JSON list of C-alpha atoms in Angstrom, two decimals:
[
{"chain": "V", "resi": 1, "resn": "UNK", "atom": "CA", "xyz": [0.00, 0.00, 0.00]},
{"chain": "V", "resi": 2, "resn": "UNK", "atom": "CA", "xyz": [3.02, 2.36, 0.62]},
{"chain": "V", "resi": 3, "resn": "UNK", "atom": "CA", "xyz": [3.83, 2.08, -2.68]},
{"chain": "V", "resi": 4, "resn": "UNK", "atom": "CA", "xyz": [0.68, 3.18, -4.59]},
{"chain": "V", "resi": 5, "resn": "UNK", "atom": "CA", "xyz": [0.19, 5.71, -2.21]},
{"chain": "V", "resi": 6, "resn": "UNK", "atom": "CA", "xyz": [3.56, 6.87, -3.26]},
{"chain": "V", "resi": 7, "resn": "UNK", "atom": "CA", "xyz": [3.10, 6.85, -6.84]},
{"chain": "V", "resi": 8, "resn": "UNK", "atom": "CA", "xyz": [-0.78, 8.19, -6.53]},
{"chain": "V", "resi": 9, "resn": "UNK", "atom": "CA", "xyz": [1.20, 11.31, -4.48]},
{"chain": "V", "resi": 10, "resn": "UNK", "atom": "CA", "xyz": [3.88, 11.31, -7.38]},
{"chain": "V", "resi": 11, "resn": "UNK", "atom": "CA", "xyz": [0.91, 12.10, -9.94]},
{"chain": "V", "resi": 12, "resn": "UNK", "atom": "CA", "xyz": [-1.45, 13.96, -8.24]},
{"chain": "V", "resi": 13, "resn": "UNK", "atom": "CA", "xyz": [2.18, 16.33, -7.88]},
{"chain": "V", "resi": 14, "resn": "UNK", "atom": "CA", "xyz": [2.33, 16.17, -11.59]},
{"chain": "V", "resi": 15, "resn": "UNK", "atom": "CA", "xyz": [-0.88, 16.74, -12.50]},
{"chain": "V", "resi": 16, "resn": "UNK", "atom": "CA", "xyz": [-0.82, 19.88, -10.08]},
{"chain": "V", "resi": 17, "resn": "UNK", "atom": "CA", "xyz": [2.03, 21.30, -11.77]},
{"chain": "V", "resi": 18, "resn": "UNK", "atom": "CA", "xyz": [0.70, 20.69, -15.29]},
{"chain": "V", "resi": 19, "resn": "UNK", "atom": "CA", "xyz": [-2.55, 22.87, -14.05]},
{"chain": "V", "resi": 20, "resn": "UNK", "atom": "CA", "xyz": [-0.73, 25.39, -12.24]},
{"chain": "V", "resi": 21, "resn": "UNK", "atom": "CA", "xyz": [-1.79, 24.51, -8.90]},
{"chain": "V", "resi": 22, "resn": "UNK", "atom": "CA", "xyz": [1.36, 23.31, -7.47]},
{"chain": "V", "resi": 23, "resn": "UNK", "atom": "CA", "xyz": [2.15, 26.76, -5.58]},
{"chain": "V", "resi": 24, "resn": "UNK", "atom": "CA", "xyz": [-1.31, 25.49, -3.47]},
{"chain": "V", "resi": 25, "resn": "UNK", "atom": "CA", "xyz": [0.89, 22.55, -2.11]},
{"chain": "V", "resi": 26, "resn": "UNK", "atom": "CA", "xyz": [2.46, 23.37, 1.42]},
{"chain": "V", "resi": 27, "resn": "UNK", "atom": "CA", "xyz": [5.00, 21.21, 2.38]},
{"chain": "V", "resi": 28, "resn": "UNK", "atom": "CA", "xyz": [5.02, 21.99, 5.85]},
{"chain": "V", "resi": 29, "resn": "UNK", "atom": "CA", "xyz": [1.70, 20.72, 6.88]},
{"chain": "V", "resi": 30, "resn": "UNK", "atom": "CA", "xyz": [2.70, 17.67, 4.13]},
{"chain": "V", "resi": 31, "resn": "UNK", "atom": "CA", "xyz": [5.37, 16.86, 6.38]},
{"chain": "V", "resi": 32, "resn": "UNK", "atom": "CA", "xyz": [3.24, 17.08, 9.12]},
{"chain": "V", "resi": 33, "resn": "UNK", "atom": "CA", "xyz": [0.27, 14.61, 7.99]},
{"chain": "V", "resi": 34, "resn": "UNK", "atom": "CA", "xyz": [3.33, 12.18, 7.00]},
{"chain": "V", "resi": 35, "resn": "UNK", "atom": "CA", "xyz": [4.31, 12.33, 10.80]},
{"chain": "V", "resi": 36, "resn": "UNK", "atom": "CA", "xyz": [0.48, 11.22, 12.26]},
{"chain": "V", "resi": 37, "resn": "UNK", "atom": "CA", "xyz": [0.13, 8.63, 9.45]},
{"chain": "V", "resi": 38, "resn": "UNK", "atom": "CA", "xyz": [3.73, 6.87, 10.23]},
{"chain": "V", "resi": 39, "resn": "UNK", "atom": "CA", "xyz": [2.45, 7.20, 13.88]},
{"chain": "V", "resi": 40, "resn": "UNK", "atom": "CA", "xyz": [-0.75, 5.92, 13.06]},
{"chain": "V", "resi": 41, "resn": "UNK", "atom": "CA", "xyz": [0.62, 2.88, 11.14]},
{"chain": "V", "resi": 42, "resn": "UNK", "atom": "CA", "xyz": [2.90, 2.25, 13.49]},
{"chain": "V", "resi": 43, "resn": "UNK", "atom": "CA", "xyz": [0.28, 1.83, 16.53]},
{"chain": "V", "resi": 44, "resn": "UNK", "atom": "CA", "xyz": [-1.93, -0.31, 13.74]},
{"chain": "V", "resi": 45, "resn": "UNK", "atom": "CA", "xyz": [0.76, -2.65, 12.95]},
{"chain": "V", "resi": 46, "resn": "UNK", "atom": "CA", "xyz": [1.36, -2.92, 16.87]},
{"chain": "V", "resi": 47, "resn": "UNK", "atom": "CA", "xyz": [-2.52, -4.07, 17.15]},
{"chain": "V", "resi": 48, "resn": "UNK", "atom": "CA", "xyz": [-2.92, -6.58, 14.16]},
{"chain": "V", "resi": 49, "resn": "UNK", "atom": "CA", "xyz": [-0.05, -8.81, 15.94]},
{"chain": "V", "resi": 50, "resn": "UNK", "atom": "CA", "xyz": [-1.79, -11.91, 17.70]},
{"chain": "V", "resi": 51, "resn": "UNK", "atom": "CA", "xyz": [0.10, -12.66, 20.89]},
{"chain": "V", "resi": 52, "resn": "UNK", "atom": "CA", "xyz": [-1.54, -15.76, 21.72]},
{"chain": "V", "resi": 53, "resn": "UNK", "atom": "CA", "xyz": [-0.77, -17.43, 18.04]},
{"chain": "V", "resi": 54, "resn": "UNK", "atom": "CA", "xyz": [2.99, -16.28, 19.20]},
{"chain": "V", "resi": 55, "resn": "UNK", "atom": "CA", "xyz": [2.95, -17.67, 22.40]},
{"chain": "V", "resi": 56, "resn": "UNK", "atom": "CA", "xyz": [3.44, -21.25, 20.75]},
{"chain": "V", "resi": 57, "resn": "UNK", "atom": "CA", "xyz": [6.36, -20.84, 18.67]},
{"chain": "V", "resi": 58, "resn": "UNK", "atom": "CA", "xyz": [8.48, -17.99, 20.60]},
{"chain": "V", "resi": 59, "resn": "UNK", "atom": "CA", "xyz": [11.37, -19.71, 21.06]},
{"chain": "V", "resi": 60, "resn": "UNK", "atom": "CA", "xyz": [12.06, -20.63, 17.08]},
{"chain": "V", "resi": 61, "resn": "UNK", "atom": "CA", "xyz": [10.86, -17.04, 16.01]},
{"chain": "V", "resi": 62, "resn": "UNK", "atom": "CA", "xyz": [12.81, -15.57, 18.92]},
{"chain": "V", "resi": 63, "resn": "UNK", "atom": "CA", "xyz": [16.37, -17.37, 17.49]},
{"chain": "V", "resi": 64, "resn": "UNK", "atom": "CA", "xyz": [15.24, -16.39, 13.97]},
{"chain": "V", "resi": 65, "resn": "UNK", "atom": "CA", "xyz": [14.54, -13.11, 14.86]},
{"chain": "V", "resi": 66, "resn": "UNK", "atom": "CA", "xyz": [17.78, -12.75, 16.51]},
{"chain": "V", "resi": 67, "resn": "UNK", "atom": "CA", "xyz": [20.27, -14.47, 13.52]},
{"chain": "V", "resi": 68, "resn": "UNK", "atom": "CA", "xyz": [18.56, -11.96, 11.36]},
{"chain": "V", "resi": 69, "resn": "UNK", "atom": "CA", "xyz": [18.65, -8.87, 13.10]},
{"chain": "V", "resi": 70, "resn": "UNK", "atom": "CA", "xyz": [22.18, -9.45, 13.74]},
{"chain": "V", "resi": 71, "resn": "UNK", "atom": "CA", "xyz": [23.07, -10.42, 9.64]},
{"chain": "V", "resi": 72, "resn": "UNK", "atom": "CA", "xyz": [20.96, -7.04, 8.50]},
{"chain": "V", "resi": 73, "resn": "UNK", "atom": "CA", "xyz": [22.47, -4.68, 11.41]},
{"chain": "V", "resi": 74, "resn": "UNK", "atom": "CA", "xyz": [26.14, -5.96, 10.43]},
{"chain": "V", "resi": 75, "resn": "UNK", "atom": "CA", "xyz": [25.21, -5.79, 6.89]},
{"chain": "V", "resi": 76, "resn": "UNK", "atom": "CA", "xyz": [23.56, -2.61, 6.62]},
{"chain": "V", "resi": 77, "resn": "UNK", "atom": "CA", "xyz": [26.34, -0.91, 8.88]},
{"chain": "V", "resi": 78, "resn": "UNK", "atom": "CA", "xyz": [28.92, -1.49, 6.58]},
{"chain": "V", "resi": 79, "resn": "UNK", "atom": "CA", "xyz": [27.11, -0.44, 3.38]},
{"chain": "V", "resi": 80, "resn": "UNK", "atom": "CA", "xyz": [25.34, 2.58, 5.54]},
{"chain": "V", "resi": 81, "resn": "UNK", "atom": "CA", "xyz": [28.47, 3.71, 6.58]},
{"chain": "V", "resi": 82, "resn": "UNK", "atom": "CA", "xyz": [29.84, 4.11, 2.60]},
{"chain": "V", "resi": 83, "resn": "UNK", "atom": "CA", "xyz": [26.52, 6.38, 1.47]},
{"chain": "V", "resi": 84, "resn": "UNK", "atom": "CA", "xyz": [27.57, 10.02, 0.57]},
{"chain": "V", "resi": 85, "resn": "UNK", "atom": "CA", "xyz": [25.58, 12.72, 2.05]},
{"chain": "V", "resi": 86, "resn": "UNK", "atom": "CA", "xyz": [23.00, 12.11, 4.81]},
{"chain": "V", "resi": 87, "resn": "UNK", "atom": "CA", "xyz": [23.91, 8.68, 5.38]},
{"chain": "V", "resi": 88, "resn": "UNK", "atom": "CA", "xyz": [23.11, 8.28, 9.22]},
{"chain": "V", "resi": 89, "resn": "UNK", "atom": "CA", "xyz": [19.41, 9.05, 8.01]},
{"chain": "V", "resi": 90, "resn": "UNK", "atom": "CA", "xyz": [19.67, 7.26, 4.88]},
{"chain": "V", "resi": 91, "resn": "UNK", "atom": "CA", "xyz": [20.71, 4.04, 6.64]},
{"chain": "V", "resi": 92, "resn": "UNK", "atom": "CA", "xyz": [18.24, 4.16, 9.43]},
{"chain": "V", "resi": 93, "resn": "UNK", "atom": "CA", "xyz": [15.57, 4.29, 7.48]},
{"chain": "V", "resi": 94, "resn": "UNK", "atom": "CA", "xyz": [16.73, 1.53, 5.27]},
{"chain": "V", "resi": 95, "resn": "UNK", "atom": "CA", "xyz": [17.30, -0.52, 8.76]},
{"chain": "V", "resi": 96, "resn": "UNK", "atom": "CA", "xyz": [13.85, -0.19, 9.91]},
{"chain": "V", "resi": 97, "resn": "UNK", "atom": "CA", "xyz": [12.11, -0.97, 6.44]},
{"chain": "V", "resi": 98, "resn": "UNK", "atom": "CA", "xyz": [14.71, -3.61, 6.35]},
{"chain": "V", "resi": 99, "resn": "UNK", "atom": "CA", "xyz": [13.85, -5.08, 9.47]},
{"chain": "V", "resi": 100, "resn": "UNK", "atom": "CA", "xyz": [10.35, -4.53, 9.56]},
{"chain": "V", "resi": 101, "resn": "UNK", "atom": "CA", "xyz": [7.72, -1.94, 7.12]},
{"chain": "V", "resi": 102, "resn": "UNK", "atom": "CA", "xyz": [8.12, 1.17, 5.44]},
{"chain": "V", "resi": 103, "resn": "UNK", "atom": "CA", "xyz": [6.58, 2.34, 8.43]},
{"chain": "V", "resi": 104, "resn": "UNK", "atom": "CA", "xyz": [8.86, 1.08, 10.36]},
{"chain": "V", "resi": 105, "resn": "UNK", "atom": "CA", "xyz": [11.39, 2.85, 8.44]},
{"chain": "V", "resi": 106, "resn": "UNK", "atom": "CA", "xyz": [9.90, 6.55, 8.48]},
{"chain": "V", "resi": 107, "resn": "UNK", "atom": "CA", "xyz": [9.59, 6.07, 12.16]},
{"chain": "V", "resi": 108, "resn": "UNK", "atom": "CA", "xyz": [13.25, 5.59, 12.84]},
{"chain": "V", "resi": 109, "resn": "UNK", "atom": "CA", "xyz": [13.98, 8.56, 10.29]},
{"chain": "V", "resi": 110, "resn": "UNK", "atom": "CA", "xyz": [11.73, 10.62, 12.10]},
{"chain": "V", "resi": 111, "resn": "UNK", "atom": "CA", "xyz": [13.58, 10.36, 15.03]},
{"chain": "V", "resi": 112, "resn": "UNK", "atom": "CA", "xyz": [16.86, 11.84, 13.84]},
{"chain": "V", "resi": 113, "resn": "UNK", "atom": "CA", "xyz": [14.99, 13.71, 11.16]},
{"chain": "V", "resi": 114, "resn": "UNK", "atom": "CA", "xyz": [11.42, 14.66, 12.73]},
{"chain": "V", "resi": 115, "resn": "UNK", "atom": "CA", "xyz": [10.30, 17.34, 9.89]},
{"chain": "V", "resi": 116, "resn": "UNK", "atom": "CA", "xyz": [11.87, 15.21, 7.19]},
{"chain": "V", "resi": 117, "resn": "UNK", "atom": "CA", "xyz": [14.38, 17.84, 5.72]},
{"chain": "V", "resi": 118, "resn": "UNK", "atom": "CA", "xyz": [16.90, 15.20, 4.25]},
{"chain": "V", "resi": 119, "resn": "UNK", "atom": "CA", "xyz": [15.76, 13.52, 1.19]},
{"chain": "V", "resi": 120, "resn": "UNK", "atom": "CA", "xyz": [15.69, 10.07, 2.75]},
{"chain": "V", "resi": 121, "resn": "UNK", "atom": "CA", "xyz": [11.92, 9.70, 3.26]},
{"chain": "V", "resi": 122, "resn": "UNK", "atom": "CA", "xyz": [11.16, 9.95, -0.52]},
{"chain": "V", "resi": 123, "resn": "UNK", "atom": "CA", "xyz": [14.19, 7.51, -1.37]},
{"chain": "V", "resi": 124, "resn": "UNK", "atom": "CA", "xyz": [12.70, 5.22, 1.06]},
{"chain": "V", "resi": 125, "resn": "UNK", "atom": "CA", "xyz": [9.43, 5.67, -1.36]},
{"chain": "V", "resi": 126, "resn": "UNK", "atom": "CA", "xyz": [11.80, 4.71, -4.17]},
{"chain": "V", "resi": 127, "resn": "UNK", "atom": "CA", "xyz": [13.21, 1.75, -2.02]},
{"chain": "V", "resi": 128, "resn": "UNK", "atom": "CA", "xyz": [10.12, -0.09, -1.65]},
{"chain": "V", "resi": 129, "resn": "UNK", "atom": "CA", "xyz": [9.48, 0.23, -5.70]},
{"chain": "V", "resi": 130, "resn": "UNK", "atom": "CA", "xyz": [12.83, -1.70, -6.43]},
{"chain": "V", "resi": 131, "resn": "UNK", "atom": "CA", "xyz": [12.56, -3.94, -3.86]},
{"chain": "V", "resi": 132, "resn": "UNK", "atom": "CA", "xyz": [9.27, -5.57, -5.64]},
{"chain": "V", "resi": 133, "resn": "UNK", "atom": "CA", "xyz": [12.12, -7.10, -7.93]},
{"chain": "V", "resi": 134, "resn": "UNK", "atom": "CA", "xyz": [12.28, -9.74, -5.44]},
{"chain": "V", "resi": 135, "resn": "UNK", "atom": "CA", "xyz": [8.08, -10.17, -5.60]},
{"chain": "V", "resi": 136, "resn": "UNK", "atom": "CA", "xyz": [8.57, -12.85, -8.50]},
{"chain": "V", "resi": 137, "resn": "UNK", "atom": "CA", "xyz": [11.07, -14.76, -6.27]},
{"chain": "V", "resi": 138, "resn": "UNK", "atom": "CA", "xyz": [8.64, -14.51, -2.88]},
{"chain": "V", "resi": 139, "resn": "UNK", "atom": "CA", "xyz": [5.46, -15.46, -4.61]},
{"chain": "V", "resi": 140, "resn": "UNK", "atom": "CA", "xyz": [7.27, -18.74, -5.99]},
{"chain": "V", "resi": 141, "resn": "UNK", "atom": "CA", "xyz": [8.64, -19.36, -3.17]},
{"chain": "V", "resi": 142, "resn": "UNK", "atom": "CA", "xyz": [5.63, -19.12, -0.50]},
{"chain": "V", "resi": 143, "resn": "UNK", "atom": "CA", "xyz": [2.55, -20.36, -1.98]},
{"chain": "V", "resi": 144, "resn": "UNK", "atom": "CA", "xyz": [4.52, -23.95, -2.33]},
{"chain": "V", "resi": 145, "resn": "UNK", "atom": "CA", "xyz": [5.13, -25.69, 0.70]},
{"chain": "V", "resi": 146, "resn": "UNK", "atom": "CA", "xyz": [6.91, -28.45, -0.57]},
{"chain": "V", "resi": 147, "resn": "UNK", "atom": "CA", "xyz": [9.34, -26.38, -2.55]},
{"chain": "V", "resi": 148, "resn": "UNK", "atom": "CA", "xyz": [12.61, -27.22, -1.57]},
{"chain": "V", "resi": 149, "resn": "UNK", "atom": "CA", "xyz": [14.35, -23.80, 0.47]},
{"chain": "V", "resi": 150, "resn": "UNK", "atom": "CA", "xyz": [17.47, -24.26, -1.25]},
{"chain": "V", "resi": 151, "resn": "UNK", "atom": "CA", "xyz": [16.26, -23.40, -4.31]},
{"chain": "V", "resi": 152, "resn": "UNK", "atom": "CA", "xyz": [15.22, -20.09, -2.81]},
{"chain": "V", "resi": 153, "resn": "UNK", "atom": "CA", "xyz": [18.34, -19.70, -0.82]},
{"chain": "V", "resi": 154, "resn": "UNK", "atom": "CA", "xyz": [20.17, -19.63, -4.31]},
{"chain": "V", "resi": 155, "resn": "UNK", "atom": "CA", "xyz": [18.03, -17.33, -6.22]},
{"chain": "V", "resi": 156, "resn": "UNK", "atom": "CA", "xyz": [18.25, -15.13, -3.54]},
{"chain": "V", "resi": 157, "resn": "UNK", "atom": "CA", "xyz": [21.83, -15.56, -3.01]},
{"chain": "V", "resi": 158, "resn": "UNK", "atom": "CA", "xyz": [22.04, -15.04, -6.81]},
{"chain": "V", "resi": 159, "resn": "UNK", "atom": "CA", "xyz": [20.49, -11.94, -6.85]},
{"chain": "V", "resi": 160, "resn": "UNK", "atom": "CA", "xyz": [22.47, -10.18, -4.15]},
{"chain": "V", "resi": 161, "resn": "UNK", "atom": "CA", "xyz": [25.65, -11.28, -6.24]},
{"chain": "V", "resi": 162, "resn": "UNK", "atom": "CA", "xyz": [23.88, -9.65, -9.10]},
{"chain": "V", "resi": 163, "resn": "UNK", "atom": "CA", "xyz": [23.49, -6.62, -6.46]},
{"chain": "V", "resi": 164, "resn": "UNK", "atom": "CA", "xyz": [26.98, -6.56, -5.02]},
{"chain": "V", "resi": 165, "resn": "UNK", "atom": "CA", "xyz": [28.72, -6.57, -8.58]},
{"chain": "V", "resi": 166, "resn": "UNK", "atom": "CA", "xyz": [26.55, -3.91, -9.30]},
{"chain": "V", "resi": 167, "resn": "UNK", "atom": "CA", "xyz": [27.53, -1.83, -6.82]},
{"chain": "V", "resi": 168, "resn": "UNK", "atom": "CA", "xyz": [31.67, -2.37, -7.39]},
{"chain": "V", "resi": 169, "resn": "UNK", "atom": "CA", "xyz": [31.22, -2.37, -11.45]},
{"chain": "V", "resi": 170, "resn": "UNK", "atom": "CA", "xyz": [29.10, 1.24, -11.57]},
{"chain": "V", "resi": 171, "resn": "UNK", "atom": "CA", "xyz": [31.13, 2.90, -8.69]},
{"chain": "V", "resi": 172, "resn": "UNK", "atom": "CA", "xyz": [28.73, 2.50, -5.66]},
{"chain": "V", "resi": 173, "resn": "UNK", "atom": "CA", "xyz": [30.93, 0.61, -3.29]},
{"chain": "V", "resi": 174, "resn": "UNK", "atom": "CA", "xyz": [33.18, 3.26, -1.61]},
{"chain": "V", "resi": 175, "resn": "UNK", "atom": "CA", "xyz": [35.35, 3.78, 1.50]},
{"chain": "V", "resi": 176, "resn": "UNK", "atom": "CA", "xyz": [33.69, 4.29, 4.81]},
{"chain": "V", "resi": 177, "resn": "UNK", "atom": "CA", "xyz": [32.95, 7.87, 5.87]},
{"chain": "V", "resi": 178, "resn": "UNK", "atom": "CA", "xyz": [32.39, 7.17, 8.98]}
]
């Protein structure tokens, strides 16, 4: 849903500009009504979570939980800490979509960015459209139970090769700044 709502904003903007209308945009009170939504989702997620179905099976969600917060935080870290300008916002909210929503995400950037000055909010928009590349891969791999995980482990292993060439062949893979 975050991502139609982005691209519905993305033309309404357009079509406001094409009419002449586009001074009649404030961004102020824009930023504003993006702060009580990511609050708003955030409390909604919070409720749609079913303790009791979790009560059953805490202990294998609890290690998988753990193995993958610890694989994204070490991963993201390194990468986060090679982004240009704004990279402390940048890689927080990459962390918390990352690790959780796009909600997730604009909450953590609103903490070190609460009026969303940087850029990172809309490039966390932009985020979410090229992560649907992996879509194809998720809906093969879910709706088949007896579809063996290795397969999926190396498409998905495959594509972040594909991701981390990428990165060193166009230039993207620099020395930490920080």
């Amino acid at each position: 849903m975050f991502l139609w709502g982005m691209f519905t904003a993305i033309l309404v903007r357009w079509i406001l500009k094409k009419i002449g209308w586009v001074m009649y945009i404030d961004n102020n009170v824009q930023r504003r009504i993006t702060g009580v939504s990511v609050d708003f989702m955030i409390v909604a997620t919070m409720m749609g979570v079913e303790v009791a179905r979790m009560r059953d099976h805490v202990v294998p969600i609890l290690i998988i939980c753990v193995a993958a917060a610890v694989a994204t935080t070490l991963f993201l870290i390194y990468f986060g800490r090679r982004l240009d300008e704004f990279s402390f916002e940048r890689l927080l909210a990459i962390y918390g979509t990352a690790t959780g929503t796009g909600a997730s995400g604009l909450m953590l950037l609103r903490i070190v960015d609460p009026d969303f000055k940087t850029p990172a909010a809309a490039e966390l928009g932009l985020y979410n459209a090229f992560a649907i590349v992996l879509l194809p891969l998720l809906l093969v791999a879910y709706p088949l139970p007896k579809m063996d995980v290795m397969v999926l482990y190396i498409c998905l292993s495959g594509y972040a090769l594909v991701a981390l060439v990428f990165l060193k062949v166009f230039g993207f893979w620099k020395k930490p700044l920080w």
